PDB file of C-alpha atoms in Angstrom:
ATOM      1  CA  MET A   1       0.000   0.000   0.000  1.00  0.00           C
ATOM      2  CA  SER A   2       1.330   3.481  -0.902  1.00  0.00           C
ATOM      3  CA  GLU A   3       2.264   6.138   1.645  1.00  0.00           C
ATOM      4  CA  SER A   4      -0.868   8.105   0.712  1.00  0.00           C
ATOM      5  CA  ARG A   5      -2.949   5.195   1.942  1.00  0.00           C
ATOM      6  CA  GLN A   6      -1.286   4.834   5.305  1.00  0.00           C
ATOM      7  CA  LYS A   7      -3.474   5.083   8.370  1.00  0.00           C
ATOM      8  CA  THR A   8      -3.959   8.469  10.056  1.00  0.00           C
ATOM      9  CA  GLU A   9      -5.864   8.494  13.353  1.00  0.00           C
ATOM     10  CA  GLY A  10      -7.327   5.059  12.704  1.00  0.00           C
ATOM     11  CA  TRP A  11      -8.419   5.557   9.063  1.00  0.00           C
ATOM     12  CA  GLU A  12      -7.153   3.498   6.147  1.00  0.00           C
ATOM     13  CA  CYS A  13      -7.979   3.918   2.439  1.00  0.00           C
ATOM     14  CA  LEU A  14      -9.100   0.616   0.909  1.00  0.00           C
ATOM     15  CA  GLU A  15     -10.221   1.672  -2.586  1.00  0.00           C
ATOM     16  CA  GLU A  16      -9.599   4.554  -4.955  1.00  0.00           C
ATOM     17  CA  GLU A  17     -11.474   5.382  -8.142  1.00  0.00           C
ATOM     18  CA  GLY A  18     -11.247   8.161 -10.705  1.00  0.00           C
ATOM     19  CA  ALA A  19     -10.395   9.171 -14.260  1.00  0.00           C
ATOM     20  CA  GLY A  20      -6.749   9.682 -15.174  1.00  0.00           C
ATOM     21  CA  PRO A  21      -4.749  11.311 -12.376  1.00  0.00           C
ATOM     22  CA  PHE A  22      -7.868  12.473 -10.533  1.00  0.00           C
ATOM     23  CA  ILE A  23      -9.115  10.416  -7.593  1.00  0.00           C
ATOM     24  CA  THR A  24     -12.785  11.243  -7.048  1.00  0.00           C
ATOM     25  CA  ARG A  25     -13.981   8.339  -4.907  1.00  0.00           C
ATOM     26  CA  ARG A  26     -12.355   6.599  -1.976  1.00  0.00           C
ATOM     27  CA  LEU A  27     -13.463   3.921   0.463  1.00  0.00           C
ATOM     28  CA  PHE A  28     -12.061   4.196   3.980  1.00  0.00           C
ATOM     29  CA  ARG A  29     -12.059   1.781   6.893  1.00  0.00           C
ATOM     30  CA  HIS A  30     -11.637   2.805  10.501  1.00  0.00           C
ATOM     31  CA  ALA A  31      -9.807   0.713  13.045  1.00  0.00           C
ATOM     32  CA  ASP A  32     -13.172  -0.212  14.588  1.00  0.00           C
ATOM     33  CA  GLY A  33     -14.332  -1.707  11.272  1.00  0.00           C
ATOM     34  CA  THR A  34     -16.546   1.192  10.161  1.00  0.00           C
ATOM     35  CA  LEU A  35     -16.507   1.840   6.404  1.00  0.00           C
ATOM     36  CA  TRP A  36     -16.826   5.320   4.901  1.00  0.00           C
ATOM     37  CA  GLU A  37     -17.244   6.291   1.252  1.00  0.00           C
ATOM     38  CA  TRP A  38     -15.713   9.634   0.264  1.00  0.00           C
ATOM     39  CA  LEU A  39     -16.993  11.412  -2.866  1.00  0.00           C
ATOM     40  CA  SER A  40     -15.111  14.411  -4.226  1.00  0.00           C
ATOM     41  CA  ARG A  41     -18.055  16.648  -5.181  1.00  0.00           C
ATOM     42  CA  LYS A  42     -19.914  16.033  -1.943  1.00  0.00           C
ATOM     43  CA  HIS A  43     -16.765  16.671   0.040  1.00  0.00           C
ATOM     44  CA  ARG A  44     -15.819  20.006  -1.541  1.00  0.00           C
ATOM     45  CA  LYS A  45     -19.425  21.282  -1.507  1.00  0.00           C
ATOM     46  CA  ALA A  46     -20.248  19.850   1.949  1.00  0.00           C
ATOM     47  CA  LEU A  47     -23.410  18.191   0.623  1.00  0.00           C
ATOM     48  CA  ILE A  48     -25.656  15.797   2.519  1.00  0.00           C
ATOM     49  CA  ALA A  49     -24.560  12.174   2.538  1.00  0.00           C
ATOM     50  CA  ARG A  50     -27.488  10.528   0.761  1.00  0.00           C
ATOM     51  CA  GLU A  51     -28.009  10.828  -2.988  1.00  0.00           C
ATOM     52  CA  ILE A  52     -30.948  12.828  -4.326  1.00  0.00           C
ATOM     53  CA  GLY A  53     -32.755  11.865  -7.528  1.00  0.00           C
ATOM     54  CA  LEU A  54     -33.939  14.307 -10.175  1.00  0.00           C
ATOM     55  CA  ALA A  55     -37.636  13.563  -9.579  1.00  0.00           C
ATOM     56  CA  GLU A  56     -37.316  14.154  -5.830  1.00  0.00           C
ATOM     57  CA  ALA A  57     -35.326  17.346  -6.390  1.00  0.00           C
ATOM     58  CA  VAL A  58     -37.904  18.882  -8.722  1.00  0.00           C
ATOM     59  CA  GLY A  59     -41.045  17.397  -7.209  1.00  0.00           C
ATOM     60  CA  GLN A  60     -40.383  17.651  -3.466  1.00  0.00           C
ATOM     61  CA  LEU A  61     -37.362  19.786  -2.662  1.00  0.00           C
ATOM     62  CA  LEU A  62     -37.240  22.668  -5.155  1.00  0.00           C
ATOM     63  CA  ILE A  63     -39.821  24.877  -3.434  1.00  0.00           C
ATOM     64  CA  ARG A  64     -38.213  24.278  -0.041  1.00  0.00           C
ATOM     65  CA  CYS A  65     -34.832  25.522  -1.197  1.00  0.00           C
ATOM     66  CA  LEU A  66     -35.780  28.772  -2.934  1.00  0.00           C
ATOM     67  CA  TRP A  67     -34.643  30.769   0.104  1.00  0.00           C
ATOM     68  CA  MET A  68     -31.597  29.419   1.989  1.00  0.00           C
ATOM     69  CA  PRO A  69     -29.241  32.419   2.359  1.00  0.00           C
ATOM     70  CA  GLY A  70     -27.378  30.658   5.149  1.00  0.00           C
ATOM     71  CA  GLU A  71     -25.954  28.138   2.652  1.00  0.00           C
ATOM     72  CA  LEU A  72     -22.990  29.053   0.449  1.00  0.00           C
ATOM     73  CA  ASN A  73     -24.203  26.595  -2.202  1.00  0.00           C
ATOM     74  CA  TRP A  74     -27.486  28.518  -2.368  1.00  0.00           C
ATOM     75  CA  TRP A  75     -25.634  31.745  -3.162  1.00  0.00           C
ATOM     76  CA  ILE A  76     -23.550  29.988  -5.803  1.00  0.00           C
ATOM     77  CA  GLY A  77     -26.606  28.497  -7.495  1.00  0.00           C
ATOM     78  CA  SER A  78     -28.633  31.707  -7.249  1.00  0.00           C
ATOM     79  CA  LEU A  79     -25.878  33.886  -8.703  1.00  0.00           C
ATOM     80  CA  PHE A  80     -25.278  31.457 -11.577  1.00  0.00           C
ATOM     81  CA  ALA A  81     -29.027  31.404 -12.250  1.00  0.00           C
ATOM     82  CA  PHE A  82     -29.272  35.215 -12.248  1.00  0.00           C
ATOM     83  CA  GLY A  83     -26.310  35.614 -14.581  1.00  0.00           C
ATOM     84  CA  SER A  84     -27.726  32.967 -16.902  1.00  0.00           C
ATOM     85  CA  LEU A  85     -31.075  34.749 -17.028  1.00  0.00           C
ATOM     86  CA  LEU A  86     -29.370  37.978 -18.105  1.00  0.00           C
ATOM     87  CA  PHE A  87     -27.396  36.152 -20.816  1.00  0.00           C
ATOM     88  CA  ALA A  88     -30.579  34.479 -22.027  1.00  0.00           C
ATOM     89  CA  ALA A  89     -32.486  37.788 -22.050  1.00  0.00           C
ATOM     90  CA  ALA A  90     -29.771  39.526 -24.057  1.00  0.00           C
ATOM     91  CA  SER A  91     -29.676  36.638 -26.534  1.00  0.00           C
ATOM     92  CA  VAL A  92     -33.445  36.751 -27.031  1.00  0.00           C
ATOM     93  CA  LEU A  93     -33.268  40.512 -27.676  1.00  0.00           C
ATOM     94  CA  LEU A  94     -30.589  39.986 -30.335  1.00  0.00           C
ATOM     95  CA  LEU A  95     -32.544  37.175 -31.968  1.00  0.00           C
ATOM     96  CA  ALA A  96     -35.752  39.258 -31.909  1.00  0.00           C
ATOM     97  CA  PRO A  97     -34.663  42.814 -32.811  1.00  0.00           C
ATOM     98  CA  GLU A  98     -38.299  43.914 -33.054  1.00  0.00           C
ATOM     99  CA  LEU A  99     -38.619  43.165 -29.343  1.00  0.00           C
ATOM    100  CA  ALA A 100     -35.513  45.231 -28.596  1.00  0.00           C
ATOM    101  CA  ASN A 101     -36.918  48.066 -30.696  1.00  0.00           C
ATOM    102  CA  ALA A 102     -40.233  47.882 -28.839  1.00  0.00           C
ATOM    103  CA  LEU A 103     -38.302  48.251 -25.583  1.00  0.00           C
ATOM    104  CA  ALA A 104     -36.208  51.078 -27.077  1.00  0.00           C
ATOM    105  CA  LEU A 105     -32.985  49.153 -26.501  1.00  0.00           C
ATOM    106  CA  SER A 106     -29.969  49.739 -28.720  1.00  0.00           C
ATOM    107  CA  SER A 107     -27.450  47.004 -29.535  1.00  0.00           C
ATOM    108  CA  THR A 108     -25.036  48.626 -27.081  1.00  0.00           C
ATOM    109  CA  GLN A 109     -27.621  48.428 -24.315  1.00  0.00           C
ATOM    110  CA  VAL A 110     -28.281  44.787 -25.129  1.00  0.00           C
ATOM    111  CA  ASN A 111     -24.540  44.113 -24.930  1.00  0.00           C
ATOM    112  CA  ALA A 112     -24.584  45.842 -21.549  1.00  0.00           C
ATOM    113  CA  ILE A 113     -27.028  43.162 -20.378  1.00  0.00           C
ATOM    114  CA  TYR A 114     -24.443  40.543 -21.340  1.00  0.00           C
ATOM    115  CA  PHE A 115     -21.817  42.404 -19.313  1.00  0.00           C
ATOM    116  CA  ALA A 116     -24.177  42.675 -16.342  1.00  0.00           C
ATOM    117  CA  GLY A 117     -24.769  38.920 -16.580  1.00  0.00           C
ATOM    118  CA  SER A 118     -21.044  38.189 -16.555  1.00  0.00           C
ATOM    119  CA  LEU A 119     -20.622  39.797 -13.112  1.00  0.00           C
ATOM    120  CA  PRO A 120     -22.763  37.364 -11.065  1.00  0.00           C
ATOM    121  CA  PHE A 121     -21.173  34.546 -13.090  1.00  0.00           C
ATOM    122  CA  THR A 122     -17.732  35.636 -11.879  1.00  0.00           C
ATOM    123  CA  THR A 123     -18.924  36.119  -8.306  1.00  0.00           C
ATOM    124  CA  ALA A 124     -20.479  32.646  -8.193  1.00  0.00           C
ATOM    125  CA  ALA A 125     -17.422  31.072  -9.811  1.00  0.00           C
ATOM    126  CA  TYR A 126     -15.150  32.671  -7.207  1.00  0.00           C
ATOM    127  CA  LEU A 127     -17.351  31.499  -4.316  1.00  0.00           C
ATOM    128  CA  GLN A 128     -17.205  27.986  -5.756  1.00  0.00           C
ATOM    129  CA  LEU A 129     -13.409  28.163  -6.046  1.00  0.00           C
ATOM    130  CA  TYR A 130     -13.133  29.509  -2.493  1.00  0.00           C
ATOM    131  CA  GLN A 131     -15.308  26.639  -1.310  1.00  0.00           C
ATOM    132  CA  ALA A 132     -13.147  24.059  -3.080  1.00  0.00           C
ATOM    133  CA  ALA A 133      -9.934  25.656  -1.796  1.00  0.00           C
ATOM    134  CA  ASN A 134     -11.119  25.362   1.816  1.00  0.00           C
ATOM    135  CA  ALA A 135     -12.525  21.835   1.708  1.00  0.00           C
ATOM    136  CA  GLY A 136     -11.294  19.844   4.682  1.00  0.00           C
ATOM    137  CA  PRO A 137      -8.745  17.021   4.589  1.00  0.00           C
ATOM    138  CA  LEU A 138      -9.627  13.405   3.885  1.00  0.00           C
ATOM    139  CA  PRO A 139     -10.089  11.052   6.857  1.00  0.00           C
ATOM    140  CA  ASP A 140      -6.592   9.588   6.419  1.00  0.00           C
ATOM    141  CA  GLU A 141      -4.914  12.993   5.929  1.00  0.00           C
ATOM    142  CA  PRO A 142      -3.592  15.263   8.691  1.00  0.00           C
ATOM    143  CA  ASP A 143      -5.305  18.650   8.954  1.00  0.00           C
ATOM    144  CA  ARG A 144      -2.603  21.255   8.313  1.00  0.00           C
ATOM    145  CA  SER A 145      -4.932  24.103   7.403  1.00  0.00           C
ATOM    146  CA  GLY A 146      -5.602  25.317  10.946  1.00  0.00           C
ATOM    147  CA  LYS A 147      -8.185  28.091  10.854  1.00  0.00           C
ATOM    148  CA  ARG A 148      -6.712  29.888   7.834  1.00  0.00           C
ATOM    149  CA  HIS A 149      -9.006  30.542   4.915  1.00  0.00           C
ATOM    150  CA  ARG A 150      -7.455  30.217   1.483  1.00  0.00           C
ATOM    151  CA  LEU A 151      -8.614  32.792  -1.039  1.00  0.00           C
ATOM    152  CA  LEU A 152      -7.774  30.655  -4.080  1.00  0.00           C
ATOM    153  CA  GLY A 153      -5.844  27.592  -2.960  1.00  0.00           C
ATOM    154  CA  TRP A 154      -3.679  25.382  -5.140  1.00  0.00           C
ATOM    155  CA  LYS A 155      -4.964  21.836  -5.638  1.00  0.00           C
ATOM    156  CA  PRO A 156      -4.334  21.039  -9.328  1.00  0.00           C
ATOM    157  CA  ARG A 157      -4.428  17.293  -8.676  1.00  0.00           C
ATOM    158  CA  LYS A 158      -8.043  17.511  -7.494  1.00  0.00           C
ATOM    159  CA  ALA A 159     -10.626  17.482 -10.292  1.00  0.00           C
ATOM    160  CA  GLY A 160     -13.121  19.596  -8.348  1.00  0.00           C
ATOM    161  CA  TRP A 161     -10.713  22.398  -7.490  1.00  0.00           C
ATOM    162  CA  LEU A 162      -9.255  22.453 -11.005  1.00  0.00           C
ATOM    163  CA  SER A 163     -12.752  22.603 -12.514  1.00  0.00           C
ATOM    164  CA  CYS A 164     -13.628  25.572 -10.303  1.00  0.00           C
ATOM    165  CA  ALA A 165     -10.334  27.336 -11.054  1.00  0.00           C
ATOM    166  CA  LEU A 166     -10.725  27.001 -14.830  1.00  0.00           C
ATOM    167  CA  GLN A 167     -14.316  28.196 -14.653  1.00  0.00           C
ATOM    168  CA  PHE A 168     -13.325  31.230 -12.565  1.00  0.00           C
ATOM    169  CA  VAL A 169     -10.662  32.282 -15.075  1.00  0.00           C
ATOM    170  CA  GLY A 170     -13.158  31.701 -17.873  1.00  0.00           C
ATOM    171  CA  THR A 171     -15.691  34.022 -16.241  1.00  0.00           C
ATOM    172  CA  ILE A 172     -13.039  36.752 -15.961  1.00  0.00           C
ATOM    173  CA  LEU A 173     -12.377  36.428 -19.671  1.00  0.00           C
ATOM    174  CA  PHE A 174     -16.118  36.779 -20.276  1.00  0.00           C
ATOM    175  CA  ASN A 175     -16.015  39.980 -18.218  1.00  0.00           C
ATOM    176  CA  PHE A 176     -13.437  41.391 -20.655  1.00  0.00           C
ATOM    177  CA  ASN A 177     -15.271  39.974 -23.673  1.00  0.00           C
ATOM    178  CA  THR A 178     -18.647  41.481 -22.788  1.00  0.00           C
ATOM    179  CA  PHE A 179     -17.172  44.803 -21.623  1.00  0.00           C
ATOM    180  CA  ASP A 180     -15.069  45.246 -24.764  1.00  0.00           C
ATOM    181  CA  ALA A 181     -18.177  44.595 -26.878  1.00  0.00           C
ATOM    182  CA  LEU A 182     -19.538  47.899 -25.523  1.00  0.00           C
ATOM    183  CA  TRP A 183     -16.859  49.922 -27.321  1.00  0.00           C
ATOM    184  CA  PRO A 184     -18.265  51.626 -30.441  1.00  0.00           C
ATOM    185  CA  GLY A 185     -16.606  51.663 -33.843  1.00  0.00           C
ATOM    186  CA  LEU A 186     -14.313  48.651 -33.501  1.00  0.00           C
ATOM    187  CA  SER A 187     -12.763  47.286 -36.682  1.00  0.00           C
ATOM    188  CA  TRP A 188     -13.046  43.568 -37.467  1.00  0.00           C
ATOM    189  CA  PHE A 189      -9.487  43.023 -36.204  1.00  0.00           C
ATOM    190  CA  GLN A 190     -10.123  44.944 -32.976  1.00  0.00           C
ATOM    191  CA  THR A 191     -13.355  43.023 -32.483  1.00  0.00           C
ATOM    192  CA  ASP A 192     -11.541  39.719 -32.856  1.00  0.00           C
ATOM    193  CA  LEU A 193      -8.707  40.764 -30.550  1.00  0.00           C
ATOM    194  CA  LEU A 194     -10.764  42.373 -27.793  1.00  0.00           C
ATOM    195  CA  VAL A 195     -14.074  40.517 -28.012  1.00  0.00           C
ATOM    196  CA  TRP A 196     -13.676  37.200 -29.808  1.00  0.00           C
ATOM    197  CA  VAL A 197     -10.306  36.051 -28.400  1.00  0.00           C
ATOM    198  CA  PRO A 198     -11.397  36.265 -24.722  1.00  0.00           C
ATOM    199  CA  ASN A 199     -14.750  34.769 -25.733  1.00  0.00           C
ATOM    200  CA  PHE A 200     -13.076  31.788 -27.405  1.00  0.00           C
ATOM    201  CA  ALA A 201     -10.502  31.308 -24.623  1.00  0.00           C
ATOM    202  CA  GLY A 202     -13.174  31.582 -21.939  1.00  0.00           C
ATOM    203  CA  SER A 203     -15.332  29.044 -23.761  1.00  0.00           C
ATOM    204  CA  VAL A 204     -12.417  26.589 -23.952  1.00  0.00           C
ATOM    205  CA  LEU A 205     -11.868  26.963 -20.196  1.00  0.00           C
ATOM    206  CA  PHE A 206     -15.575  26.509 -19.536  1.00  0.00           C
ATOM    207  CA  LEU A 207     -15.605  23.330 -21.632  1.00  0.00           C
ATOM    208  CA  ALA A 208     -12.586  21.919 -19.774  1.00  0.00           C
ATOM    209  CA  SER A 209     -14.146  22.899 -16.452  1.00  0.00           C
ATOM    210  CA  GLY A 210     -17.459  21.274 -17.347  1.00  0.00           C
ATOM    211  CA  TYR A 211     -15.805  18.008 -18.330  1.00  0.00           C
ATOM    212  CA  LEU A 212     -13.720  17.910 -15.149  1.00  0.00           C
ATOM    213  CA  ALA A 213     -16.911  18.343 -13.122  1.00  0.00           C
ATOM    214  CA  TYR A 214     -18.418  15.500 -15.162  1.00  0.00           C
ATOM    215  CA  ILE A 215     -15.611  13.029 -14.477  1.00  0.00           C
ATOM    216  CA  GLU A 216     -15.640  14.112 -10.838  1.00  0.00           C
ATOM    217  CA  ILE A 217     -19.191  12.798 -10.435  1.00  0.00           C
ATOM    218  CA  CYS A 218     -18.797   9.779 -12.756  1.00  0.00           C
ATOM    219  CA  HIS A 219     -15.356   8.686 -11.460  1.00  0.00           C
ATOM    220  CA  HIS A 220     -14.601   7.694 -15.071  1.00  0.00           C
ATOM    221  CA  TYR A 221     -14.143   9.436 -18.425  1.00  0.00           C
ATOM    222  CA  TRP A 222     -17.728   8.504 -19.243  1.00  0.00           C
ATOM    223  CA  GLY A 223     -20.628   7.442 -17.068  1.00  0.00           C
ATOM    224  CA  TRP A 224     -24.418   7.330 -16.924  1.00  0.00           C
ATOM    225  CA  ARG A 225     -25.878   8.037 -13.490  1.00  0.00           C
ATOM    226  CA  SER A 226     -29.349   9.340 -14.250  1.00  0.00           C
ATOM    227  CA  GLU A 227     -30.569   8.436 -10.758  1.00  0.00           C
ATOM    228  CA  ASN A 228     -28.221  11.048  -9.275  1.00  0.00           C
ATOM    229  CA  LEU A 229     -29.167  14.755  -9.133  1.00  0.00           C
ATOM    230  CA  SER A 230     -25.523  15.854  -9.130  1.00  0.00           C
ATOM    231  CA  TRP A 231     -24.973  13.942 -12.382  1.00  0.00           C
ATOM    232  CA  TRP A 232     -27.830  15.839 -14.026  1.00  0.00           C
ATOM    233  CA  ILE A 233     -26.373  19.137 -12.821  1.00  0.00           C
ATOM    234  CA  VAL A 234     -22.935  18.533 -14.310  1.00  0.00           C
ATOM    235  CA  VAL A 235     -24.347  17.066 -17.553  1.00  0.00           C
ATOM    236  CA  ILE A 236     -26.665  20.035 -18.105  1.00  0.00           C
ATOM    237  CA  ASN A 237     -23.831  22.442 -17.320  1.00  0.00           C
ATOM    238  CA  LEU A 238     -21.549  20.554 -19.701  1.00  0.00           C
ATOM    239  CA  LEU A 239     -24.145  20.977 -22.450  1.00  0.00           C
ATOM    240  CA  GLY A 240     -24.137  24.687 -21.641  1.00  0.00           C
ATOM    241  CA  CYS A 241     -20.352  24.750 -22.008  1.00  0.00           C
ATOM    242  CA  VAL A 242     -20.688  23.045 -25.394  1.00  0.00           C
ATOM    243  CA  GLY A 243     -23.220  25.688 -26.417  1.00  0.00           C
ATOM    244  CA  PHE A 244     -20.871  28.522 -25.476  1.00  0.00           C
ATOM    245  CA  MET A 245     -18.024  26.802 -27.347  1.00  0.00           C
ATOM    246  CA  VAL A 246     -20.067  26.427 -30.538  1.00  0.00           C
ATOM    247  CA  SER A 247     -21.195  30.039 -30.212  1.00  0.00           C
ATOM    248  CA  ALA A 248     -17.598  31.235 -29.939  1.00  0.00           C
ATOM    249  CA  CYS A 249     -16.619  29.286 -33.053  1.00  0.00           C
ATOM    250  CA  PHE A 250     -19.272  31.103 -35.095  1.00  0.00           C
ATOM    251  CA  ALA A 251     -18.739  34.521 -33.481  1.00  0.00           C
ATOM    252  CA  ILE A 252     -15.374  35.299 -35.125  1.00  0.00           C
ATOM    253  CA  SER A 253     -15.267  38.500 -37.218  1.00  0.00           C
ATOM    254  CA  LEU A 254     -13.788  38.414 -40.717  1.00  0.00           C
ATOM    255  CA  PRO A 255     -12.926  41.164 -43.206  1.00  0.00           C
ATOM    256  CA  GLY A 256     -15.802  42.291 -45.360  1.00  0.00           C
ATOM    257  CA  PRO A 257     -19.525  42.478 -44.642  1.00  0.00           C
ATOM    258  CA  SER A 258     -20.909  40.593 -41.683  1.00  0.00           C
ATOM    259  CA  VAL A 259     -22.548  37.224 -42.309  1.00  0.00           C
ATOM    260  CA  GLU A 260     -25.981  37.399 -40.717  1.00  0.00           C
ATOM    261  CA  TRP A 261     -26.630  33.657 -40.484  1.00  0.00           C
ATOM    262  CA  ARG A 262     -23.342  33.084 -38.667  1.00  0.00           C
ATOM    263  CA  GLU A 263     -24.155  35.793 -36.141  1.00  0.00           C
ATOM    264  CA  THR A 264     -27.590  34.273 -35.632  1.00  0.00           C
ATOM    265  CA  VAL A 265     -26.119  30.818 -34.997  1.00  0.00           C
ATOM    266  CA  ALA A 266     -23.632  32.283 -32.503  1.00  0.00           C
ATOM    267  CA  VAL A 267     -26.363  34.053 -30.540  1.00  0.00           C
ATOM    268  CA  ALA A 268     -28.664  31.010 -30.697  1.00  0.00           C
ATOM    269  CA  PHE A 269     -26.015  28.771 -29.115  1.00  0.00           C
ATOM    270  CA  THR A 270     -25.315  31.439 -26.500  1.00  0.00           C
ATOM    271  CA  LEU A 271     -29.017  31.269 -25.654  1.00  0.00           C
ATOM    272  CA  GLN A 272     -28.890  27.464 -25.508  1.00  0.00           C
ATOM    273  CA  GLY A 273     -25.862  27.599 -23.221  1.00  0.00           C
ATOM    274  CA  ALA A 274     -27.486  30.202 -20.972  1.00  0.00           C
ATOM    275  CA  ILE A 275     -30.641  28.094 -20.640  1.00  0.00           C
ATOM    276  CA  CYS A 276     -28.573  25.049 -19.695  1.00  0.00           C
ATOM    277  CA  PHE A 277     -26.578  27.036 -17.131  1.00  0.00           C
ATOM    278  CA  PHE A 278     -29.827  28.371 -15.665  1.00  0.00           C
ATOM    279  CA  LEU A 279     -31.305  24.876 -15.331  1.00  0.00           C
ATOM    280  CA  GLY A 280     -28.091  23.521 -13.828  1.00  0.00           C
ATOM    281  CA  ALA A 281     -27.940  26.422 -11.362  1.00  0.00           C
ATOM    282  CA  VAL A 282     -31.567  25.944 -10.299  1.00  0.00           C
ATOM    283  CA  LEU A 283     -30.939  22.240  -9.690  1.00  0.00           C
ATOM    284  CA  MET A 284     -28.005  23.172  -7.455  1.00  0.00           C
ATOM    285  CA  LEU A 285     -30.548  24.557  -4.972  1.00  0.00           C
ATOM    286  CA  PRO A 286     -32.239  21.246  -4.039  1.00  0.00           C
ATOM    287  CA  GLU A 287     -28.794  19.627  -4.085  1.00  0.00           C
ATOM    288  CA  THR A 288     -28.048  21.929  -1.131  1.00  0.00           C
ATOM    289  CA  VAL A 289     -31.071  20.912   0.947  1.00  0.00           C
ATOM    290  CA  ARG A 290     -30.151  19.333   4.269  1.00  0.00           C
ATOM    291  CA  GLU A 291     -32.752  16.910   5.566  1.00  0.00           C
ATOM    292  CA  GLU A 292     -33.679  17.324   9.219  1.00  0.00           C
ATOM    293  CA  THR A 293     -32.313  13.848   9.958  1.00  0.00           C
ATOM    294  CA  GLN A 294     -28.854  14.969   8.826  1.00  0.00           C
ATOM    295  CA  ALA A 295     -28.535  17.295  11.803  1.00  0.00           C
ATOM    296  CA  GLN A 296     -28.433  14.261  14.088  1.00  0.00           C
ATOM    297  CA  GLN A 297     -25.625  12.533  12.173  1.00  0.00           C
ATOM    298  CA  PRO A 298     -21.923  12.675  13.089  1.00  0.00           C
ATOM    299  CA  ALA A 299     -20.194  15.978  12.359  1.00  0.00           C
ATOM    300  CA  VAL A 300     -17.595  14.326  10.120  1.00  0.00           C
ATOM    301  CA  GLU A 301     -20.354  13.085   7.836  1.00  0.00           C
ATOM    302  CA  SER A 302     -22.011  16.508   7.540  1.00  0.00           C
ATOM    303  CA  ALA A 303     -18.746  18.346   7.001  1.00  0.00           C
ATOM    304  CA  ASP A 304     -17.038  15.988   4.608  1.00  0.00           C
ATOM    305  CA  SER A 305     -20.025  14.347   2.918  1.00  0.00           C
ATOM    306  CA  ILE A 306     -18.846  10.820   3.628  1.00  0.00           C
ATOM    307  CA  THR A 307     -21.420   8.042   3.507  1.00  0.00           C
ATOM    308  CA  LEU A 308     -21.424   5.565   6.358  1.00  0.00           C
ATOM    309  CA  MET A 309     -21.349   1.951   5.207  1.00  0.00           C
ATOM    310  CA  ARG A 310     -21.614  -0.599   7.928  1.00  0.00           C
TER     311      ARG A 310
END
């Protein structure tokens, strides 16, 4: 057994599972024979131990979790949902110019809605990165963090932290992309340099982030776990990342007159991505719900999201 699996305070790692270099599931055994299953996403987000299905989340828990300001995950989901709504609204206005005209909104004002939407995206992405950076140690790891709070952290070998870090940088690039789009009179080259390049780079980072979140929940490069709410969240978000990536590919500016159909396709996929991000963000709210029975369970289970198996 490797050094990383050696016992610490009675815990021993029996099994490890994950895609590539990323370990996203571990099975621990305590000296008293108790077995604990550690799951990366639940650990870094401090989620409840039991799995929630999509039907239960939408049918029973969604209304209950619309107001939980005491939960960091609620703020993350709410901010992502708000930013997605603004992106979707701006996309609809570009696809339906008669609606924008009826509201007396210029193209610059519509672009300002995109920029406004990028700000809660960045805020939510940072909160998610902060959360991942300050996740506690595993049961067989010594706690060296003390009471210090890391602003960013550095855990590139952990799929969850790396996913959050890439997404955070991607949102910053979208801040530049949407702000630069407000500048009037840009040439095609300036538009590509200031608007399209950060858009494309941010979309690549979003796509990488979405896939890392996917393998974090699947523990493999590919997996189907439709009974798991968290799986639906990361799959829907990954589809949103794909939408943003396709949009960026069509959004490049070229010399000569603009190609209307290409611009329409770019905006349409931005809308598709925004809708997916909104749905994924809304589903993050019931994922946060803590059942009343969880309050009576051991603190290590609540804090580290480790499922007792005995």
